[in-house]
Amino acid sequence: MSFRPDDTQGSGPHEGPHEGKPAPLPRPPDVHFDAALHLRLLLRVDRTETIRRALRGAIRGGDRVLDAGCGSGLLSFLALEAGAGEVVAVDRDNVDLARDLARANGLSDRIRFIEGDLNALAEGGGDGNGLGRFDALLAFIYANHIIIDEPRSRLVCALRRRFGGDGCRMVPDRVRYLAIPCDWPGLDPRTELADLRRSVEEIETRYGLRLGPLLDAVAGQIGFERSRPDNSGDYGWSPGAGSGGYRHRRAGRFLGDRHLVADIRYGDGAAFDRLPSTLTLTAEADGLLNAVMWVQELWFGDMLIWVADSFSPAESPLAVAAGSRVTVPLDESWRRTNRIRPSR
């Protein structure tokens, strides 16, 4: 639908093209990993050491390993260290960098690199026809945001069905999502969206142009841009001081305990389609619910590999009292804007 930060506001000059033809909401951003982001991940040594322990538990001598979303190639190198006999490493970005690093470490003859889209691979396209079956599948393809990672979980299931042999071991083999109702004063998308609308109306008047599609596109980004406030890294390649995922300065407070949203287990080959259509939260304190914090946990067996958190800000804050229950639709509007609409 066409973006309106406040349905009570009057019409503006941008609304003409949208009358009778609602514009599609922008798609959520995907994440492409550049060299600086790979370095940032490598500098999180605690994360790498946890993954190394998981791979030592998952890989047996001589295993064929598929590294899905290999990035810089580090997990492929660690798989060989853990005893893998053969590694096939696939990524859509920076494969030349991974090849160079493998060559620099004397490992290029033990890893087959493929530049391609994992979705095409899972569907039988790309270079997947002759790959055969694998004993272990590494799938660290997560952006650590619940919306962006929902289709990635479907992709991991598809890769497991297509390329996993009997008893194929997955790393991670489980992803959990939890939700926490929050009163977070720094998150106020409603005010920002209203300011955005006024700004666009002003430049429409100055330029004599209708800028509705531009307004829709920028409005669709705001919820995602606010999903990780106060990221602690000073540079694009620096992991910052936090020890896990995207850690926020605790500028607000939690209004309740963690609620389980989804528990996705890959190890048994089960399919995953999508998250539940609604989420019910219980407030345990009075406050103004203006965001939900999502906690993502990556597991291997009983080992917690990594934890990351992100926000979905509320379109309109909702006053809640201790003991009240709140419903949050996890619908297409939420997926495209990362803005929740809580109600009682």
Short mmCIF file of C-alpha atoms in Angstrom, two decimals:
data_model
loop_
_atom_site.label_atom_id
_atom_site.label_comp_id
_atom_site.label_asym_id
_atom_site.label_seq_id
_atom_site.Cartn_x
_atom_site.Cartn_y
_atom_site.Cartn_z
CA MET A 1 0.00 0.00 0.00
CA SER A 2 1.07 3.60 -0.34
CA PHE A 3 2.87 4.84 2.74
CA ARG A 4 0.93 7.06 5.13
CA PRO A 5 2.56 7.79 8.47
CA ASP A 6 -0.73 9.17 9.76
CA ASP A 7 -4.07 8.31 8.18
CA THR A 8 -5.63 11.41 9.69
CA GLN A 9 -3.40 13.76 7.71
CA GLY A 10 -4.71 15.53 4.66
CA SER A 11 -3.73 14.72 1.12
CA GLY A 12 -0.40 15.86 -0.27
CA PRO A 13 0.80 16.39 -3.82
CA HIS A 14 2.42 12.96 -3.92
CA GLU A 15 -0.88 11.09 -3.53
CA GLY A 16 -2.22 11.56 -7.04
CA PRO A 17 -0.35 8.70 -8.73
CA HIS A 18 -1.38 6.32 -5.95
CA GLU A 19 -5.14 6.85 -6.06
CA GLY A 20 -6.77 3.58 -7.02
CA LYS A 21 -3.36 1.97 -7.59
CA PRO A 22 -1.66 1.18 -4.28
CA ALA A 23 2.10 1.08 -4.69
CA PRO A 24 3.82 -2.12 -3.59
CA LEU A 25 5.75 -1.88 -0.36
CA PRO A 26 9.53 -1.99 -0.79
CA ARG A 27 11.20 -5.34 -0.33
CA PRO A 28 13.35 -5.79 2.77
CA PRO A 29 17.06 -5.28 2.10
CA ASP A 30 19.28 -8.28 1.54
CA VAL A 31 22.83 -8.39 2.83
CA HIS A 32 25.85 -8.77 0.58
CA PHE A 33 29.09 -9.41 2.43
CA ASP A 34 32.00 -7.32 1.23
CA ALA A 35 35.66 -7.84 2.19
CA ALA A 36 35.41 -5.41 5.13
CA LEU A 37 32.46 -7.30 6.61
CA HIS A 38 34.35 -10.60 6.29
CA LEU A 39 37.24 -9.04 8.19
CA ARG A 40 34.80 -7.82 10.81
CA LEU A 41 33.58 -11.39 11.29
CA LEU A 42 37.12 -12.77 11.47
CA LEU A 43 37.96 -10.27 14.20
CA ARG A 44 35.20 -11.77 16.36
CA VAL A 45 37.58 -14.42 17.59
CA ASP A 46 35.13 -15.75 20.19
CA ARG A 47 32.66 -16.54 17.40
CA THR A 48 35.33 -18.29 15.32
CA GLU A 49 36.54 -20.41 18.23
CA THR A 50 32.99 -21.52 19.02
CA ILE A 51 32.44 -22.48 15.39
CA ARG A 52 35.75 -24.36 15.39
CA ARG A 53 34.57 -26.44 18.37
CA ALA A 54 31.26 -27.13 16.64
CA LEU A 55 33.02 -28.31 13.47
CA ARG A 56 35.28 -30.61 15.45
CA GLY A 57 32.14 -32.20 16.87
CA ALA A 58 30.34 -32.42 13.52
CA ILE A 59 33.01 -33.53 11.04
CA ARG A 60 34.51 -36.99 10.87
CA GLY A 61 37.63 -38.09 9.07
CA GLY A 62 37.20 -38.12 5.30
CA ASP A 63 33.81 -36.37 5.26
CA ARG A 64 32.53 -34.59 2.16
CA VAL A 65 31.55 -31.10 3.31
CA LEU A 66 29.41 -28.46 1.61
CA ASP A 67 30.21 -24.95 2.81
CA ALA A 68 27.08 -23.06 1.76
CA GLY A 69 27.82 -19.35 1.77
CA CYS A 70 31.56 -19.76 2.26
CA GLY A 71 32.42 -16.06 2.44
CA SER A 72 36.16 -15.66 3.02
CA GLY A 73 36.56 -19.45 3.11
CA LEU A 74 37.39 -19.62 6.82
CA LEU A 75 34.86 -22.35 7.61
CA SER A 76 36.17 -24.44 4.73
CA PHE A 77 39.67 -24.12 6.19
CA LEU A 78 38.40 -25.11 9.63
CA ALA A 79 36.53 -28.08 8.14
CA LEU A 80 39.76 -29.38 6.65
CA GLU A 81 41.47 -28.85 9.99
CA ALA A 82 38.69 -30.93 11.61
CA GLY A 83 39.36 -33.84 9.22
CA ALA A 84 37.22 -33.25 6.12
CA GLY A 85 38.45 -35.11 3.07
CA GLU A 86 36.82 -32.83 0.51
CA VAL A 87 35.14 -29.42 0.72
CA VAL A 88 32.91 -27.74 -1.86
CA ALA A 89 32.54 -24.04 -1.07
CA VAL A 90 29.80 -21.94 -2.67
CA ASP A 91 29.11 -18.21 -2.50
CA ARG A 92 27.72 -15.47 -4.72
CA ASP A 93 30.21 -12.83 -3.54
CA ASN A 94 33.97 -12.60 -3.05
CA VAL A 95 34.77 -16.11 -4.24
CA ASP A 96 38.02 -14.81 -5.74
CA LEU A 97 39.01 -13.58 -2.27
CA ALA A 98 38.31 -17.03 -0.79
CA ARG A 99 40.37 -18.67 -3.56
CA ASP A 100 43.27 -16.30 -2.89
CA LEU A 101 43.17 -17.03 0.83
CA ALA A 102 43.06 -20.78 0.18
CA ARG A 103 46.05 -20.44 -2.14
CA ALA A 104 47.94 -18.37 0.42
CA ASN A 105 47.42 -21.15 2.99
CA GLY A 106 48.25 -24.08 0.72
CA LEU A 107 44.67 -25.38 0.69
CA SER A 108 43.50 -24.58 -2.83
CA ASP A 109 43.91 -28.18 -4.04
CA ARG A 110 41.55 -29.45 -1.31
CA ILE A 111 38.65 -27.03 -1.80
CA ARG A 112 36.45 -26.65 -4.86
CA PHE A 113 35.07 -23.12 -5.04
CA ILE A 114 31.88 -22.36 -6.94
CA GLU A 115 30.60 -18.85 -7.55
CA GLY A 116 26.83 -19.02 -7.68
CA ASP A 117 23.50 -18.37 -5.99
CA LEU A 118 22.57 -20.94 -3.34
CA ASN A 119 18.89 -20.66 -4.27
CA ALA A 120 19.66 -21.80 -7.82
CA LEU A 121 21.82 -24.58 -6.40
CA ALA A 122 19.02 -25.80 -4.13
CA GLU A 123 16.57 -25.82 -7.05
CA GLY A 124 18.83 -27.93 -9.24
CA GLY A 125 20.41 -25.12 -11.25
CA GLY A 126 23.84 -23.58 -11.19
CA ASP A 127 26.67 -26.09 -10.82
CA GLY A 128 24.78 -28.37 -8.46
CA ASN A 129 23.95 -31.24 -10.80
CA GLY A 130 27.20 -33.10 -10.27
CA LEU A 131 27.91 -32.31 -6.65
CA GLY A 132 26.36 -35.46 -5.19
CA ARG A 133 25.69 -35.95 -1.50
CA PHE A 134 27.54 -34.60 1.50
CA ASP A 135 28.25 -35.89 4.99
CA ALA A 136 28.19 -32.41 6.55
CA LEU A 137 26.64 -29.11 5.55
CA LEU A 138 27.85 -25.76 6.89
CA ALA A 139 25.30 -22.98 6.48
CA PHE A 140 26.29 -19.72 8.14
CA ILE A 141 24.23 -17.60 5.78
CA TYR A 142 22.39 -15.59 8.42
CA ALA A 143 22.17 -11.81 8.50
CA ASN A 144 21.08 -12.00 12.17
CA HIS A 145 17.74 -10.35 11.46
CA ILE A 146 14.56 -12.38 11.77
CA ILE A 147 12.92 -11.04 8.59
CA ILE A 148 15.94 -11.36 6.32
CA ASP A 149 16.77 -14.79 7.72
CA GLU A 150 13.29 -16.32 7.33
CA PRO A 151 13.83 -17.22 3.63
CA ARG A 152 17.39 -18.23 4.44
CA SER A 153 16.06 -20.88 6.82
CA ARG A 154 13.87 -22.21 4.01
CA LEU A 155 16.98 -22.28 1.82
CA VAL A 156 18.96 -24.27 4.39
CA CYS A 157 16.16 -26.86 4.53
CA ALA A 158 16.16 -27.11 0.74
CA LEU A 159 19.94 -27.56 0.64
CA ARG A 160 19.68 -30.27 3.30
CA ARG A 161 17.09 -32.17 1.25
CA ARG A 162 19.01 -31.84 -2.00
CA PHE A 163 22.59 -32.42 -0.90
CA GLY A 164 22.47 -34.04 2.56
CA GLY A 165 23.26 -37.72 2.66
CA ASP A 166 21.88 -40.13 5.25
CA GLY A 167 22.72 -38.75 8.67
CA CYS A 168 24.05 -35.49 7.24
CA ARG A 169 25.34 -33.32 10.07
CA MET A 170 24.42 -29.62 9.98
CA VAL A 171 26.27 -26.66 11.49
CA PRO A 172 24.29 -24.93 12.85
CA ASP A 173 21.63 -27.61 13.21
CA ARG A 174 19.13 -25.40 15.00
CA VAL A 175 18.01 -21.76 14.97
CA ARG A 176 15.78 -20.28 17.68
CA TYR A 177 13.99 -16.93 17.61
CA LEU A 178 12.67 -15.28 20.74
CA ALA A 179 10.81 -11.98 21.21
CA ILE A 180 10.93 -9.46 24.05
CA PRO A 181 8.44 -6.57 24.40
CA CYS A 182 10.34 -3.33 24.95
CA ASP A 183 9.93 0.25 26.08
CA TRP A 184 12.83 1.77 24.13
CA PRO A 185 12.72 5.60 24.07
CA GLY A 186 15.21 5.92 21.22
CA LEU A 187 12.88 4.20 18.76
CA ASP A 188 10.19 6.49 17.34
CA PRO A 189 9.52 5.69 13.67
CA ARG A 190 6.13 7.42 13.70
CA THR A 191 7.74 10.83 14.26
CA GLU A 192 10.46 10.11 11.72
CA LEU A 193 7.94 8.98 9.12
CA ALA A 194 5.85 12.12 9.68
CA ASP A 195 8.96 14.28 9.24
CA LEU A 196 9.86 12.35 6.11
CA ARG A 197 6.41 12.94 4.61
CA ARG A 198 6.58 16.66 5.30
CA SER A 199 10.04 16.88 3.78
CA VAL A 200 8.96 15.11 0.60
CA GLU A 201 5.88 17.31 0.29
CA GLU A 202 8.14 20.37 0.51
CA ILE A 203 10.51 19.28 -2.24
CA GLU A 204 7.56 18.17 -4.40
CA THR A 205 6.35 21.77 -4.22
CA ARG A 206 9.80 23.18 -4.95
CA TYR A 207 10.53 20.84 -7.87
CA GLY A 208 7.01 20.59 -9.24
CA LEU A 209 7.34 16.80 -9.27
CA ARG A 210 5.40 13.89 -7.78
CA LEU A 211 7.80 11.86 -5.63
CA GLY A 212 5.46 9.23 -4.16
CA PRO A 213 7.58 6.20 -5.21
CA LEU A 214 10.68 7.77 -3.63
CA LEU A 215 8.72 8.42 -0.43
CA ASP A 216 7.53 4.81 -0.36
CA ALA A 217 11.05 3.49 -0.89
CA VAL A 218 12.65 5.59 1.85
CA ALA A 219 9.80 4.91 4.28
CA GLY A 220 10.24 1.19 3.74
CA GLN A 221 13.89 1.42 4.79
CA ILE A 222 13.36 3.24 8.08
CA GLY A 223 12.21 0.21 10.07
CA PHE A 224 15.27 -1.77 9.00
CA GLU A 225 17.67 1.09 9.64
CA ARG A 226 16.33 1.34 13.19
CA SER A 227 16.64 -2.40 13.80
CA ARG A 228 20.21 -2.13 15.06
CA PRO A 229 20.65 1.18 16.84
CA ASP A 230 23.95 2.00 18.52
CA ASN A 231 25.98 -0.60 16.67
CA SER A 232 29.24 -0.55 18.58
CA GLY A 233 31.70 -0.78 15.68
CA ASP A 234 33.65 2.37 14.82
CA TYR A 235 34.57 1.22 11.31
CA GLY A 236 32.86 -0.94 8.71
CA TRP A 237 35.45 -3.68 9.27
CA SER A 238 35.58 -3.44 13.08
CA PRO A 239 33.48 -5.72 15.32
CA GLY A 240 33.40 -3.21 18.16
CA ALA A 241 33.48 -4.07 21.82
CA GLY A 242 30.44 -6.38 22.04
CA SER A 243 31.13 -10.09 22.45
CA GLY A 244 28.14 -11.39 20.56
CA GLY A 245 26.11 -10.26 17.60
CA TYR A 246 24.79 -6.74 17.51
CA ARG A 247 24.72 -5.57 21.11
CA HIS A 248 22.79 -2.44 21.96
CA ARG A 249 23.38 0.07 24.66
CA ARG A 250 20.61 -0.66 27.14
CA ALA A 251 18.88 2.66 26.60
CA GLY A 252 15.45 1.23 27.33
CA ARG A 253 13.87 -1.55 29.33
CA PHE A 254 12.21 -4.90 28.81
CA LEU A 255 8.50 -5.06 29.55
CA GLY A 256 8.39 -8.84 29.74
CA ASP A 257 10.27 -12.09 29.47
CA ARG A 258 11.44 -13.76 26.28
CA HIS A 259 8.71 -15.47 24.21
CA LEU A 260 9.55 -18.32 21.84
CA VAL A 261 8.71 -17.44 18.23
CA ALA A 262 10.23 -20.35 16.30
CA ASP A 263 12.54 -23.29 16.94
CA ILE A 264 13.90 -24.47 13.58
CA ARG A 265 15.74 -27.80 13.65
CA TYR A 266 17.66 -28.76 10.52
CA GLY A 267 19.33 -31.93 11.68
CA ASP A 268 16.33 -34.21 11.19
CA GLY A 269 15.65 -32.97 7.65
CA ALA A 270 12.34 -31.35 8.58
CA ALA A 271 11.01 -28.60 6.32
CA PHE A 272 10.50 -24.98 7.35
CA ASP A 273 8.04 -22.74 5.56
CA ARG A 274 7.56 -19.52 7.47
CA LEU A 275 7.19 -17.94 10.88
CA PRO A 276 3.83 -17.97 12.69
CA SER A 277 1.30 -15.41 11.45
CA THR A 278 0.85 -13.78 14.87
CA LEU A 279 2.81 -13.40 18.07
CA THR A 280 1.27 -13.01 21.51
CA LEU A 281 3.33 -11.23 24.16
CA THR A 282 2.58 -10.80 27.85
CA ALA A 283 3.65 -7.59 29.57
CA GLU A 284 5.09 -8.05 33.04
CA ALA A 285 5.47 -4.32 33.75
CA ASP A 286 3.63 -1.11 32.98
CA GLY A 287 5.09 0.89 30.13
CA LEU A 288 4.90 2.04 26.54
CA LEU A 289 5.47 -0.85 24.15
CA ASN A 290 7.20 0.73 21.17
CA ALA A 291 9.41 -2.13 19.93
CA VAL A 292 10.05 -5.85 19.98
CA MET A 293 13.58 -7.13 20.38
CA TRP A 294 14.27 -10.34 18.46
CA VAL A 295 16.90 -12.71 19.82
CA GLN A 296 18.43 -15.16 17.36
CA GLU A 297 20.30 -18.20 18.69
CA LEU A 298 22.42 -20.50 16.50
CA TRP A 299 23.01 -23.96 17.96
CA PHE A 300 24.93 -27.16 17.29
CA GLY A 301 23.60 -29.90 19.53
CA ASP A 302 23.68 -28.48 23.06
CA MET A 303 26.32 -25.87 22.09
CA LEU A 304 25.13 -22.30 21.71
CA ILE A 305 27.28 -20.96 18.88
CA TRP A 306 26.09 -17.39 18.59
CA VAL A 307 23.47 -14.93 19.79
CA ALA A 308 22.37 -11.76 18.00
CA ASP A 309 19.55 -9.32 18.57
CA SER A 310 17.62 -6.78 16.51
CA PHE A 311 14.56 -4.58 16.83
CA SER A 312 11.23 -4.08 15.10
CA PRO A 313 9.94 -0.61 16.07
CA ALA A 314 6.20 -0.04 16.49
CA GLU A 315 4.28 2.14 14.06
CA SER A 316 2.36 3.50 17.06
CA PRO A 317 3.42 2.93 20.69
CA LEU A 318 0.94 0.99 22.82
CA ALA A 319 0.47 1.66 26.54
CA VAL A 320 0.46 -1.65 28.42
CA ALA A 321 -0.10 -2.67 32.02
CA ALA A 322 1.44 -5.57 33.86
CA GLY A 323 -0.41 -8.77 33.00
CA SER A 324 -1.85 -7.50 29.70
CA ARG A 325 -1.50 -9.55 26.52
CA VAL A 326 -0.50 -7.98 23.24
CA THR A 327 -0.93 -9.38 19.72
CA VAL A 328 1.66 -8.60 17.04
CA PRO A 329 0.85 -9.61 13.42
CA LEU A 330 3.83 -11.13 11.61
CA ASP A 331 2.38 -10.34 8.20
CA GLU A 332 3.68 -9.12 4.85
CA SER A 333 3.56 -5.49 5.94
CA TRP A 334 5.89 -6.34 8.82
CA ARG A 335 8.19 -8.33 6.56
CA ARG A 336 8.51 -5.44 4.12
CA THR A 337 8.88 -2.58 6.60
CA ASN A 338 10.10 -4.15 9.87
CA ARG A 339 7.46 -2.11 11.68
CA ILE A 340 5.08 -3.87 14.07
CA ARG A 341 1.47 -2.95 14.82
CA PRO A 342 0.80 -4.18 18.39
CA SER A 343 -2.78 -4.34 19.67
CA ARG A 344 -4.65 -5.74 22.64
#
